[in-house]
mmCIF file with all atom_site columns, C-alpha atoms in Angstrom:
data_model
loop_
_atom_site.group_PDB
_atom_site.id
_atom_site.type_symbol
_atom_site.label_atom_id
_atom_site.label_alt_id
_atom_site.label_comp_id
_atom_site.label_asym_id
_atom_site.label_entity_id
_atom_site.label_seq_id
_atom_site.pdbx_PDB_ins_code
_atom_site.Cartn_x
_atom_site.Cartn_y
_atom_site.Cartn_z
_atom_site.occupancy
_atom_site.B_iso_or_equiv
_atom_site.pdbx_formal_charge
_atom_site.auth_seq_id
_atom_site.auth_comp_id
_atom_site.auth_asym_id
_atom_site.auth_atom_id
_atom_site.pdbx_PDB_model_num
ATOM 1  C CA . MET R 1 1  ? -58.327 118.574 97.173  1.00 0.00 ? 27 MET R CA 1
ATOM 2  C CA . TRP R 1 2  ? -55.059 116.668 97.367  1.00 0.00 ? 28 TRP R CA 1
ATOM 3  C CA . GLN R 1 3  ? -54.160 113.288 95.901  1.00 0.00 ? 29 GLN R CA 1
ATOM 4  C CA . ILE R 1 4  ? -52.650 110.513 98.036  1.00 0.00 ? 30 ILE R CA 1
ATOM 5  C CA . GLU R 1 5  ? -50.370 108.093 96.196  1.00 0.00 ? 31 GLU R CA 1
ATOM 6  C CA . GLU R 1 6  ? -49.566 104.828 97.937  1.00 0.00 ? 32 GLU R CA 1
ATOM 7  C CA . HIS R 1 7  ? -47.105 102.126 97.045  1.00 0.00 ? 33 HIS R CA 1
ATOM 8  C CA . ARG R 1 8  ? -48.715 99.172  95.295  1.00 0.00 ? 34 ARG R CA 1
ATOM 9  C CA . ARG R 1 9  ? -47.934 96.878  98.266  1.00 0.00 ? 35 ARG R CA 1
ATOM 10 C CA . VAL R 1 10 ? -49.585 99.065  100.904 1.00 0.00 ? 36 VAL R CA 1
ATOM 11 C CA . ASP R 1 11 ? -52.885 97.160  100.787 1.00 0.00 ? 37 ASP R CA 1
ATOM 12 C CA . LYS R 1 12 ? -51.129 93.857  101.431 1.00 0.00 ? 38 LYS R CA 1
ATOM 13 C CA . GLN R 1 13 ? -49.005 95.308  104.218 1.00 0.00 ? 39 GLN R CA 1
ATOM 14 C CA . LEU R 1 14 ? -51.988 96.905  105.934 1.00 0.00 ? 40 LEU R CA 1
ATOM 15 C CA . THR R 1 15 ? -53.948 93.647  106.009 1.00 0.00 ? 41 THR R CA 1
ATOM 16 C CA . GLU R 1 16 ? -51.155 91.786  107.802 1.00 0.00 ? 42 GLU R CA 1
ATOM 17 C CA . ASP R 1 17 ? -50.495 91.960  111.544 1.00 0.00 ? 43 ASP R CA 1
ATOM 18 C CA . ILE R 1 18 ? -51.210 95.626  112.098 1.00 0.00 ? 44 ILE R CA 1
ATOM 19 C CA . PRO R 1 19 ? -53.176 96.889  115.096 1.00 0.00 ? 45 PRO R CA 1
ATOM 20 C CA . LEU R 1 20 ? -56.656 98.109  114.233 1.00 0.00 ? 46 LEU R CA 1
ATOM 21 C CA . GLU R 1 21 ? -55.972 101.452 115.955 1.00 0.00 ? 47 GLU R CA 1
ATOM 22 C CA . VAL R 1 22 ? -52.974 102.078 113.673 1.00 0.00 ? 48 VAL R CA 1
ATOM 23 C CA . LEU R 1 23 ? -55.046 101.254 110.597 1.00 0.00 ? 49 LEU R CA 1
ATOM 24 C CA . LYS R 1 24 ? -57.829 103.620 111.711 1.00 0.00 ? 50 LYS R CA 1
ATOM 25 C CA . ARG R 1 25 ? -55.358 106.455 112.335 1.00 0.00 ? 51 ARG R CA 1
ATOM 26 C CA . TYR R 1 26 ? -53.744 105.891 108.933 1.00 0.00 ? 52 TYR R CA 1
ATOM 27 C CA . GLU R 1 27 ? -57.132 106.031 107.196 1.00 0.00 ? 53 GLU R CA 1
ATOM 28 C CA . LYS R 1 28 ? -58.028 109.214 109.113 1.00 0.00 ? 54 LYS R CA 1
ATOM 29 C CA . TRP R 1 29 ? -54.632 110.716 108.159 1.00 0.00 ? 55 TRP R CA 1
ATOM 30 C CA . LYS R 1 30 ? -55.390 109.987 104.495 1.00 0.00 ? 56 LYS R CA 1
ATOM 31 C CA . ASP R 1 31 ? -58.815 111.613 104.772 1.00 0.00 ? 57 ASP R CA 1
ATOM 32 C CA . VAL R 1 32 ? -57.425 114.777 106.361 1.00 0.00 ? 58 VAL R CA 1
ATOM 33 C CA . ALA R 1 33 ? -54.507 114.924 103.910 1.00 0.00 ? 59 ALA R CA 1
ATOM 34 C CA . ARG R 1 34 ? -56.811 114.441 100.924 1.00 0.00 ? 60 ARG R CA 1
ATOM 35 C CA . LEU R 1 35 ? -59.245 117.161 102.009 1.00 0.00 ? 61 LEU R CA 1
ATOM 36 C CA . SER R 1 36 ? -56.985 119.747 103.681 1.00 0.00 ? 62 SER R CA 1
ATOM 37 C CA . GLY R 1 37 ? -53.444 118.947 102.601 1.00 0.00 ? 63 GLY R CA 1
ATOM 38 C CA . PRO R 1 38 ? -50.426 119.802 104.770 1.00 0.00 ? 64 PRO R CA 1
ATOM 39 C CA . PRO R 1 39 ? -52.103 122.727 106.602 1.00 0.00 ? 65 PRO R CA 1
ATOM 40 C CA . GLY R 1 40 ? -54.869 120.408 107.810 1.00 0.00 ? 66 GLY R CA 1
ATOM 41 C CA . LEU R 1 41 ? -52.359 117.829 109.013 1.00 0.00 ? 67 LEU R CA 1
ATOM 42 C CA . ARG R 1 42 ? -50.352 120.468 110.891 1.00 0.00 ? 68 ARG R CA 1
ATOM 43 C CA . ALA R 1 43 ? -53.499 121.551 112.713 1.00 0.00 ? 69 ALA R CA 1
ATOM 44 C CA . ILE R 1 44 ? -54.020 118.097 114.250 1.00 0.00 ? 70 ILE R CA 1
ATOM 45 C CA . LYS R 1 45 ? -51.628 117.066 117.009 1.00 0.00 ? 71 LYS R CA 1
ATOM 46 C CA . GLY R 1 46 ? -49.788 113.892 116.057 1.00 0.00 ? 72 GLY R CA 1
ATOM 47 C CA . PHE R 1 47 ? -50.523 114.152 112.330 1.00 0.00 ? 73 PHE R CA 1
ATOM 48 C CA . HIS R 1 48 ? -47.799 116.579 111.277 1.00 0.00 ? 74 HIS R CA 1
ATOM 49 C CA . ASP R 1 49 ? -44.416 115.301 110.127 1.00 0.00 ? 75 ASP R CA 1
ATOM 50 C CA . GLU R 1 50 ? -42.231 114.415 113.067 1.00 0.00 ? 76 GLU R CA 1
ATOM 51 C CA . ALA R 1 51 ? -38.749 112.961 113.158 1.00 0.00 ? 77 ALA R CA 1
ATOM 52 C CA . LEU R 1 52 ? -38.714 109.273 113.965 1.00 0.00 ? 78 LEU R CA 1
ATOM 53 C CA . SER R 1 53 ? -36.688 108.051 116.885 1.00 0.00 ? 79 SER R CA 1
ATOM 54 C CA . GLY R 1 54 ? -35.706 104.658 118.156 1.00 0.00 ? 80 GLY R CA 1
ATOM 55 C CA . LYS R 1 55 ? -33.931 101.645 116.762 1.00 0.00 ? 81 LYS R CA 1
ATOM 56 C CA . TRP R 1 56 ? -34.917 99.900  113.525 1.00 0.00 ? 82 TRP R CA 1
ATOM 57 C CA . ASN R 1 57 ? -35.769 96.243  114.032 1.00 0.00 ? 83 ASN R CA 1
ATOM 58 C CA . ASP R 1 58 ? -36.206 95.232  110.392 1.00 0.00 ? 84 ASP R CA 1
ATOM 59 C CA . PRO R 1 59 ? -32.883 93.836  109.042 1.00 0.00 ? 85 PRO R CA 1
ATOM 60 C CA . ASP R 1 60 ? -34.030 94.507  105.439 1.00 0.00 ? 86 ASP R CA 1
ATOM 61 C CA . LEU R 1 61 ? -34.111 98.239  106.164 1.00 0.00 ? 87 LEU R CA 1
ATOM 62 C CA . LEU R 1 62 ? -30.640 98.254  107.675 1.00 0.00 ? 88 LEU R CA 1
ATOM 63 C CA . GLY R 1 63 ? -29.111 97.171  104.379 1.00 0.00 ? 89 GLY R CA 1
#
């Protein structure tokens, strides 16, 4: 069994304007990661690590 460590502000960020579908997928990702670890995530399409693409819209992240 694996341990998932989240930033202390995750709960606050997840309760803000986030689509319910995204929240459900995140919770499912945590469940799979906790029980199966990386091999379990790789087995599910869309859950393995993928490079992000696109333009960042958050000016705080652009530094």
